[in-house]
Amino acid sequence: MSEKALRDLNTIPGTERKIESSSKVGLTKPPVDNSEENIEEWQKKKNYAPLVSPPVNGSQTVSSGVEIGNAEVEYIESENLNDLEDVDTCLKTLLAELDSKDWVLVCDALNNVRRLSIFHKETILDILGDVIAFVTKSLKSPRSAVCKTAIMTSADIFSAYNDLIIDLLDPLLLQLLLKSSQDKRFVCEAAERALVAMTTWISPISLLPKLQPYLKNKNPRIRAKAAMCFSRSVPLLGAEGIKAYGIDKLIQVAASQLSDQLPESREAARTLLLELQHVYVKFQDLMPATVSEHPEMGSWENFCQSKLSPLSAQAVLRVTSIAREGLVS
């Protein structure tokens, strides 16, 4: 560098040099204004593209500029899905696409599973086990777009196939309980909706035995989600179904959840106990014949005390006494 240039540089005030330097660094930073237009422009300059496209036709989307490429994924609600144009061609490539390493192709395949379940459910009955295995694999994906699409696929499978998938349910159920327990809100909420669909479309007599082991899971969040599913499913049995399943068994399950770690478990247990008390009091045929002959021995209090430990019975009666007092008044 010449002496003249050095002298010119030295004559520049320090503050101006700092401003010039900071302006150069600022070229690599996102704009302070967080408007979608400015963020999108910055993404283009940095050769980034959103993972998920902006909302189209009311679909729910989430965008994040973290990957190079122009791939777009839409979260389309079931009622907005269109039928397939070529079912046979879709079926020929479905399993391969579900197992693809291209995550965008996997999302498209998952949406095709949803379309087939809604519009052509008989066509994949023969490969339903393989389909559910790949859906379960996608539920484990670290990529949120794949995971959420798989969750939505699970809900449509429950709606379409009901009890036909009961023997294939276990791995799917575990992943949905895990996803509904995690911290990513939009994934968690989607998983909770899928679990509601599960309790709606799969018969409780088939579902309750599948849920019961998770009530004792080491993970308190999984216990809580399972307890909520259990509590939603039992009333769907109806009075006769509760009698057949065993009201004493159901009371014991609910009582064990009253002292659980998380409030969701305890609230689900309280809801279930109030339902069981209502059924027990209203439908006398749920009581043994010997008790029916001696009503004073067949009270709710005596029934609980005969089926539970003293501490558990006391906790159950404390929860249900408020409801009983309301019925009396």
CSV table of C-alpha atoms in Angstrom, one decimal:
chain,number,residue,atom,x,y,z
A,1,MET,CA,0.0,0.0,0.0
A,2,SER,CA,1.4,3.5,-0.9
A,3,GLU,CA,2.3,6.1,1.7
A,4,LYS,CA,-0.4,8.4,0.3
A,5,ALA,CA,-3.1,5.6,0.7
A,6,LEU,CA,-2.0,5.0,4.2
A,7,ARG,CA,-2.2,8.7,5.0
A,8,ASP,CA,-5.7,8.9,3.5
A,9,LEU,CA,-6.8,5.9,5.6
A,10,ASN,CA,-5.4,7.4,8.8
A,11,THR,CA,-7.4,10.6,8.2
A,12,ILE,CA,-10.7,8.7,8.2
A,13,PRO,CA,-12.3,9.0,11.7
A,14,GLY,CA,-12.7,5.8,13.7
A,15,THR,CA,-16.4,6.0,13.8
A,16,GLU,CA,-16.7,6.1,10.0
A,17,ARG,CA,-14.4,3.1,9.7
A,18,LYS,CA,-16.7,1.2,12.1
A,19,ILE,CA,-19.8,2.1,10.2
A,20,GLU,CA,-18.3,1.0,6.9
A,21,SER,CA,-17.2,-2.3,8.5
A,22,SER,CA,-20.6,-3.0,10.1
A,23,SER,CA,-22.4,-2.3,6.8
A,24,LYS,CA,-20.4,-5.0,5.1
A,25,VAL,CA,-21.2,-7.6,7.9
A,26,GLY,CA,-24.9,-6.7,7.7
A,27,LEU,CA,-25.1,-8.0,4.2
A,28,THR,CA,-25.1,-11.6,5.5
A,29,LYS,CA,-27.7,-11.0,8.2
A,30,PRO,CA,-31.5,-11.3,7.9
A,31,PRO,CA,-33.4,-8.0,7.7
A,32,VAL,CA,-34.5,-6.5,11.0
A,33,ASP,CA,-38.0,-6.1,9.6
A,34,ASN,CA,-39.6,-9.5,10.0
A,35,SER,CA,-42.2,-9.1,7.2
A,36,GLU,CA,-42.7,-12.1,5.0
A,37,GLU,CA,-41.6,-10.1,1.9
A,38,ASN,CA,-38.2,-9.1,3.4
A,39,ILE,CA,-37.5,-12.6,4.8
A,40,GLU,CA,-38.3,-14.2,1.5
A,41,GLU,CA,-36.0,-11.7,-0.3
A,42,TRP,CA,-33.2,-12.5,2.1
A,43,GLN,CA,-33.7,-16.2,1.6
A,44,LYS,CA,-33.4,-15.8,-2.1
A,45,LYS,CA,-30.2,-13.8,-1.7
A,46,LYS,CA,-28.8,-16.6,0.5
A,47,ASN,CA,-29.9,-19.3,-1.8
A,48,TYR,CA,-32.3,-20.7,0.8
A,49,ALA,CA,-35.9,-21.8,0.4
A,50,PRO,CA,-38.7,-22.5,2.9
A,51,LEU,CA,-39.2,-26.1,3.8
A,52,VAL,CA,-43.0,-25.8,3.5
A,53,SER,CA,-44.9,-23.5,1.1
A,54,PRO,CA,-47.2,-20.7,2.2
A,55,PRO,CA,-50.8,-21.7,2.9
A,56,VAL,CA,-52.8,-22.8,-0.1
A,57,ASN,CA,-56.6,-23.3,0.0
A,58,GLY,CA,-56.6,-23.0,3.8
A,59,SER,CA,-54.0,-25.7,4.4
A,60,GLN,CA,-51.9,-25.4,7.5
A,61,THR,CA,-48.2,-24.8,6.8
A,62,VAL,CA,-45.0,-24.0,8.6
A,63,SER,CA,-42.0,-22.5,6.9
A,64,SER,CA,-38.4,-22.4,7.8
A,65,GLY,CA,-35.5,-21.3,5.6
A,66,VAL,CA,-32.9,-23.9,6.4
A,67,GLU,CA,-32.4,-25.9,3.3
A,68,ILE,CA,-31.4,-25.3,-0.3
A,69,GLY,CA,-34.0,-26.1,-2.9
A,70,ASN,CA,-37.5,-25.2,-4.0
A,71,ALA,CA,-39.4,-28.2,-2.5
A,72,GLU,CA,-42.9,-27.4,-1.2
A,73,VAL,CA,-45.1,-29.4,1.2
A,74,GLU,CA,-48.7,-28.7,2.1
A,75,TYR,CA,-50.5,-29.9,5.2
A,76,ILE,CA,-53.9,-30.5,3.6
A,77,GLU,CA,-56.9,-31.3,5.8
A,78,SER,CA,-58.7,-34.6,5.0
A,79,GLU,CA,-61.9,-32.9,3.6
A,80,ASN,CA,-59.7,-30.9,1.2
A,81,LEU,CA,-57.9,-33.8,-0.4
A,82,ASN,CA,-58.8,-34.6,-4.0
A,83,ASP,CA,-59.1,-38.1,-5.5
A,84,LEU,CA,-56.2,-39.6,-7.4
A,85,GLU,CA,-56.3,-39.4,-11.2
A,86,ASP,CA,-54.6,-42.7,-11.7
A,87,VAL,CA,-55.0,-45.2,-8.9
A,88,ASP,CA,-53.2,-48.1,-10.6
A,89,THR,CA,-50.1,-46.1,-11.3
A,90,CYS,CA,-50.0,-44.8,-7.7
A,91,LEU,CA,-50.3,-48.3,-6.3
A,92,LYS,CA,-47.4,-49.6,-8.4
A,93,THR,CA,-44.9,-47.0,-6.9
A,94,LEU,CA,-46.5,-46.4,-3.5
A,95,LEU,CA,-44.3,-48.6,-1.2
A,96,ALA,CA,-41.1,-47.6,-3.0
A,97,GLU,CA,-42.0,-43.9,-2.6
A,98,LEU,CA,-42.9,-44.4,1.1
A,99,ASP,CA,-39.4,-45.9,1.6
A,100,SER,CA,-37.6,-43.2,-0.4
A,101,LYS,CA,-34.7,-41.1,0.9
A,102,ASP,CA,-36.3,-38.1,-0.8
A,103,TRP,CA,-38.4,-36.5,2.0
A,104,VAL,CA,-40.6,-34.5,-0.4
A,105,LEU,CA,-41.4,-37.7,-2.3
A,106,VAL,CA,-42.2,-39.5,1.1
A,107,CYS,CA,-44.6,-36.6,2.0
A,108,ASP,CA,-46.3,-37.0,-1.4
A,109,ALA,CA,-46.6,-40.7,-0.9
A,110,LEU,CA,-48.1,-40.3,2.5
A,111,ASN,CA,-50.7,-37.9,1.1
A,112,ASN,CA,-51.5,-40.6,-1.5
A,113,VAL,CA,-52.0,-43.1,1.3
A,114,ARG,CA,-54.5,-40.6,2.7
A,115,ARG,CA,-56.3,-40.3,-0.7
A,116,LEU,CA,-56.4,-44.1,-1.1
A,117,SER,CA,-57.8,-44.5,2.4
A,118,ILE,CA,-60.5,-42.0,1.8
A,119,PHE,CA,-61.5,-42.8,-1.8
A,120,HIS,CA,-60.2,-46.3,-2.5
A,121,LYS,CA,-59.6,-48.0,0.8
A,122,GLU,CA,-60.1,-51.6,-0.5
A,123,THR,CA,-57.2,-51.2,-2.9
A,124,ILE,CA,-54.5,-51.2,-0.2
A,125,LEU,CA,-56.0,-53.8,2.2
A,126,ASP,CA,-53.5,-56.4,0.9
A,127,ILE,CA,-50.5,-54.1,1.6
A,128,LEU,CA,-51.9,-52.3,4.7
A,129,GLY,CA,-49.4,-53.9,7.0
A,130,ASP,CA,-46.5,-52.6,4.9
A,131,VAL,CA,-48.1,-49.2,4.5
A,132,ILE,CA,-48.5,-48.8,8.3
A,133,ALA,CA,-44.9,-49.9,8.9
A,134,PHE,CA,-43.7,-47.1,6.6
A,135,VAL,CA,-46.1,-44.6,8.2
A,136,THR,CA,-44.6,-45.6,11.6
A,137,LYS,CA,-41.1,-45.1,10.1
A,138,SER,CA,-42.1,-41.6,8.9
A,139,LEU,CA,-43.5,-40.8,12.4
A,140,LYS,CA,-39.9,-41.3,13.7
A,141,SER,CA,-38.5,-38.9,11.1
A,142,PRO,CA,-36.5,-35.9,12.6
A,143,ARG,CA,-38.0,-33.8,9.8
A,144,SER,CA,-41.1,-32.1,11.1
A,145,ALA,CA,-42.8,-32.0,7.7
A,146,VAL,CA,-42.6,-35.8,7.2
A,147,CYS,CA,-43.6,-36.4,10.8
A,148,LYS,CA,-46.7,-34.2,10.7
A,149,THR,CA,-47.8,-35.6,7.4
A,150,ALA,CA,-47.4,-39.1,8.8
A,151,ILE,CA,-49.5,-38.1,11.8
A,152,MET,CA,-52.3,-36.8,9.5
A,153,THR,CA,-52.0,-40.1,7.5
A,154,SER,CA,-52.5,-42.1,10.7
A,155,ALA,CA,-55.8,-40.2,11.5
A,156,ASP,CA,-57.1,-41.0,8.0
A,157,ILE,CA,-56.1,-44.7,8.4
A,158,PHE,CA,-58.1,-44.9,11.7
A,159,SER,CA,-61.1,-43.3,10.1
A,160,ALA,CA,-61.0,-45.7,7.1
A,161,TYR,CA,-60.0,-49.0,8.6
A,162,ASN,CA,-61.3,-49.0,12.1
A,163,ASP,CA,-60.8,-52.3,13.9
A,164,LEU,CA,-59.1,-53.8,10.8
A,165,ILE,CA,-55.8,-52.4,12.0
A,166,ILE,CA,-56.0,-53.4,15.6
A,167,ASP,CA,-53.3,-56.1,15.2
A,168,LEU,CA,-51.0,-53.5,13.5
A,169,LEU,CA,-51.7,-50.7,16.0
A,170,ASP,CA,-49.0,-51.1,18.7
A,171,PRO,CA,-46.0,-49.4,17.0
A,172,LEU,CA,-48.3,-46.7,15.5
A,173,LEU,CA,-49.9,-46.1,18.9
A,174,LEU,CA,-46.5,-45.8,20.7
A,175,GLN,CA,-45.2,-43.2,18.2
A,176,LEU,CA,-48.4,-41.1,18.4
A,177,LEU,CA,-48.2,-41.1,22.2
A,178,LEU,CA,-44.6,-40.0,22.0
A,179,LYS,CA,-45.3,-37.2,19.4
A,180,SER,CA,-48.3,-35.9,21.4
A,181,SER,CA,-45.9,-35.6,24.4
A,182,GLN,CA,-43.2,-33.6,22.8
A,183,ASP,CA,-42.4,-29.9,22.8
A,184,LYS,CA,-43.0,-29.0,19.1
A,185,ARG,CA,-46.4,-27.6,19.4
A,186,PHE,CA,-47.7,-28.1,15.9
A,187,VAL,CA,-46.6,-31.7,15.9
A,188,CYS,CA,-48.0,-32.3,19.3
A,189,GLU,CA,-51.4,-30.8,18.4
A,190,ALA,CA,-51.6,-32.9,15.2
A,191,ALA,CA,-50.7,-36.1,17.2
A,192,GLU,CA,-53.4,-35.3,19.8
A,193,ARG,CA,-56.0,-35.0,17.0
A,194,ALA,CA,-54.9,-38.3,15.6
A,195,LEU,CA,-55.3,-39.9,19.0
A,196,VAL,CA,-58.9,-38.5,19.2
A,197,ALA,CA,-59.5,-40.0,15.8
A,198,MET,CA,-58.2,-43.3,17.1
A,199,THR,CA,-60.6,-43.3,20.1
A,200,THR,CA,-63.4,-42.3,17.8
A,201,TRP,CA,-63.0,-44.8,15.0
A,202,ILE,CA,-61.6,-47.9,16.8
A,203,SER,CA,-64.0,-49.8,19.0
A,204,PRO,CA,-63.3,-49.4,22.8
A,205,ILE,CA,-63.5,-53.1,23.4
A,206,SER,CA,-60.5,-53.6,21.0
A,207,LEU,CA,-58.7,-50.4,21.9
A,208,LEU,CA,-58.7,-50.4,25.8
A,209,PRO,CA,-56.5,-53.5,26.1
A,210,LYS,CA,-54.0,-51.8,23.7
A,211,LEU,CA,-54.0,-48.6,25.8
A,212,GLN,CA,-53.8,-50.2,29.3
A,213,PRO,CA,-50.1,-51.1,29.2
A,214,TYR,CA,-49.2,-47.5,28.5
A,215,LEU,CA,-50.9,-46.4,31.7
A,216,LYS,CA,-47.9,-47.9,33.5
A,217,ASN,CA,-45.2,-46.5,31.1
A,218,LYS,CA,-42.1,-45.1,32.7
A,219,ASN,CA,-42.6,-41.8,30.8
A,220,PRO,CA,-45.2,-39.7,32.8
A,221,ARG,CA,-46.2,-37.9,29.6
A,222,ILE,CA,-47.0,-41.1,27.8
A,223,ARG,CA,-49.0,-42.2,30.8
A,224,ALA,CA,-50.9,-39.0,30.7
A,225,LYS,CA,-51.8,-39.2,27.0
A,226,ALA,CA,-52.8,-42.8,27.4
A,227,ALA,CA,-55.0,-42.0,30.4
A,228,MET,CA,-56.7,-39.3,28.4
A,229,CYS,CA,-57.4,-41.8,25.5
A,230,PHE,CA,-58.6,-44.4,28.0
A,231,SER,CA,-61.0,-42.0,29.6
A,232,ARG,CA,-62.4,-40.9,26.2
A,233,SER,CA,-62.8,-44.5,25.1
A,234,VAL,CA,-64.6,-46.1,28.1
A,235,PRO,CA,-67.9,-44.1,27.8
A,236,LEU,CA,-68.2,-45.4,24.2
A,237,LEU,CA,-68.6,-48.9,25.6
A,238,GLY,CA,-72.1,-48.0,26.9
A,239,ALA,CA,-73.6,-49.5,30.1
A,240,GLU,CA,-73.7,-53.1,28.7
A,241,GLY,CA,-70.1,-52.8,27.4
A,242,ILE,CA,-68.9,-51.5,30.7
A,243,LYS,CA,-70.6,-54.4,32.5
A,244,ALA,CA,-69.0,-56.9,30.0
A,245,TYR,CA,-65.5,-55.4,30.3
A,246,GLY,CA,-65.8,-55.3,34.1
A,247,ILE,CA,-66.7,-52.1,36.0
A,248,ASP,CA,-64.5,-53.3,38.8
A,249,LYS,CA,-61.5,-53.5,36.5
A,250,LEU,CA,-62.2,-50.0,35.1
A,251,ILE,CA,-62.5,-48.6,38.6
A,252,GLN,CA,-59.1,-50.1,39.6
A,253,VAL,CA,-57.5,-48.6,36.5
A,254,ALA,CA,-58.9,-45.2,37.2
A,255,ALA,CA,-58.0,-45.3,40.9
A,256,SER,CA,-54.4,-46.1,40.0
A,257,GLN,CA,-54.2,-42.9,37.9
A,258,LEU,CA,-55.5,-40.6,40.7
A,259,SER,CA,-52.1,-40.3,42.3
A,260,ASP,CA,-50.1,-40.0,39.0
A,261,GLN,CA,-47.4,-37.5,38.6
A,262,LEU,CA,-49.0,-35.3,35.9
A,263,PRO,CA,-52.3,-33.4,36.3
A,264,GLU,CA,-53.6,-34.6,32.9
A,265,SER,CA,-53.5,-38.2,34.2
A,266,ARG,CA,-55.3,-37.3,37.4
A,267,GLU,CA,-57.9,-35.3,35.5
A,268,ALA,CA,-58.5,-38.2,33.1
A,269,ALA,CA,-58.9,-40.5,36.1
A,270,ARG,CA,-61.5,-38.2,37.8
A,271,THR,CA,-63.5,-37.9,34.5
A,272,LEU,CA,-63.5,-41.7,34.2
A,273,LEU,CA,-64.5,-42.3,37.8
A,274,LEU,CA,-67.5,-39.9,37.5
A,275,GLU,CA,-68.6,-41.7,34.4
A,276,LEU,CA,-68.3,-45.1,36.1
A,277,GLN,CA,-70.2,-43.9,39.1
A,278,HIS,CA,-73.0,-42.5,36.9
A,279,VAL,CA,-73.3,-45.9,35.1
A,280,TYR,CA,-73.2,-47.9,38.4
A,281,VAL,CA,-75.9,-45.8,40.1
A,282,LYS,CA,-78.2,-45.6,37.0
A,283,PHE,CA,-78.0,-49.1,35.7
A,284,GLN,CA,-78.7,-51.5,38.6
A,285,ASP,CA,-78.0,-54.6,36.4
A,286,LEU,CA,-74.3,-53.8,36.7
A,287,MET,CA,-74.5,-55.0,40.3
A,288,PRO,CA,-74.2,-58.7,41.3
A,289,ALA,CA,-77.5,-60.4,41.9
A,290,THR,CA,-76.8,-60.8,45.7
A,291,VAL,CA,-76.3,-57.1,46.0
A,292,SER,CA,-79.5,-56.4,44.1
A,293,GLU,CA,-81.4,-58.2,46.8
A,294,HIS,CA,-79.8,-56.1,49.5
A,295,PRO,CA,-79.5,-52.5,48.1
A,296,GLU,CA,-77.9,-51.2,51.3
A,297,MET,CA,-74.9,-53.5,50.5
A,298,GLY,CA,-74.8,-52.4,46.9
A,299,SER,CA,-74.1,-48.7,47.4
A,300,TRP,CA,-71.3,-47.0,45.4
A,301,GLU,CA,-69.3,-46.6,48.6
A,302,ASN,CA,-69.5,-50.3,49.5
A,303,PHE,CA,-68.7,-51.3,46.0
A,304,CYS,CA,-65.5,-49.2,45.9
A,305,GLN,CA,-64.4,-50.4,49.3
A,306,SER,CA,-64.9,-54.0,48.3
A,307,LYS,CA,-62.8,-53.6,45.1
A,308,LEU,CA,-60.1,-51.3,46.2
A,309,SER,CA,-57.5,-50.9,48.9
A,310,PRO,CA,-58.6,-48.6,51.8
A,311,LEU,CA,-56.5,-45.7,50.6
A,312,SER,CA,-57.6,-46.0,47.0
A,313,ALA,CA,-61.2,-46.4,48.0
A,314,GLN,CA,-60.9,-43.2,50.1
A,315,ALA,CA,-59.4,-41.3,47.2
A,316,VAL,CA,-62.1,-42.5,44.7
A,317,LEU,CA,-65.0,-41.7,47.1
A,318,ARG,CA,-63.5,-38.2,47.7
A,319,VAL,CA,-63.6,-37.5,44.0
A,320,THR,CA,-67.1,-38.9,43.4
A,321,SER,CA,-68.8,-37.5,46.5
A,322,ILE,CA,-69.2,-34.1,44.9
A,323,ALA,CA,-71.1,-35.7,42.0
A,324,ARG,CA,-73.2,-37.7,44.4
A,325,GLU,CA,-74.2,-34.7,46.4
A,326,GLY,CA,-75.1,-32.9,43.2
A,327,LEU,CA,-77.4,-35.8,42.2
A,328,VAL,CA,-79.1,-35.8,45.6
A,329,SER,CA,-79.8,-32.1,45.5
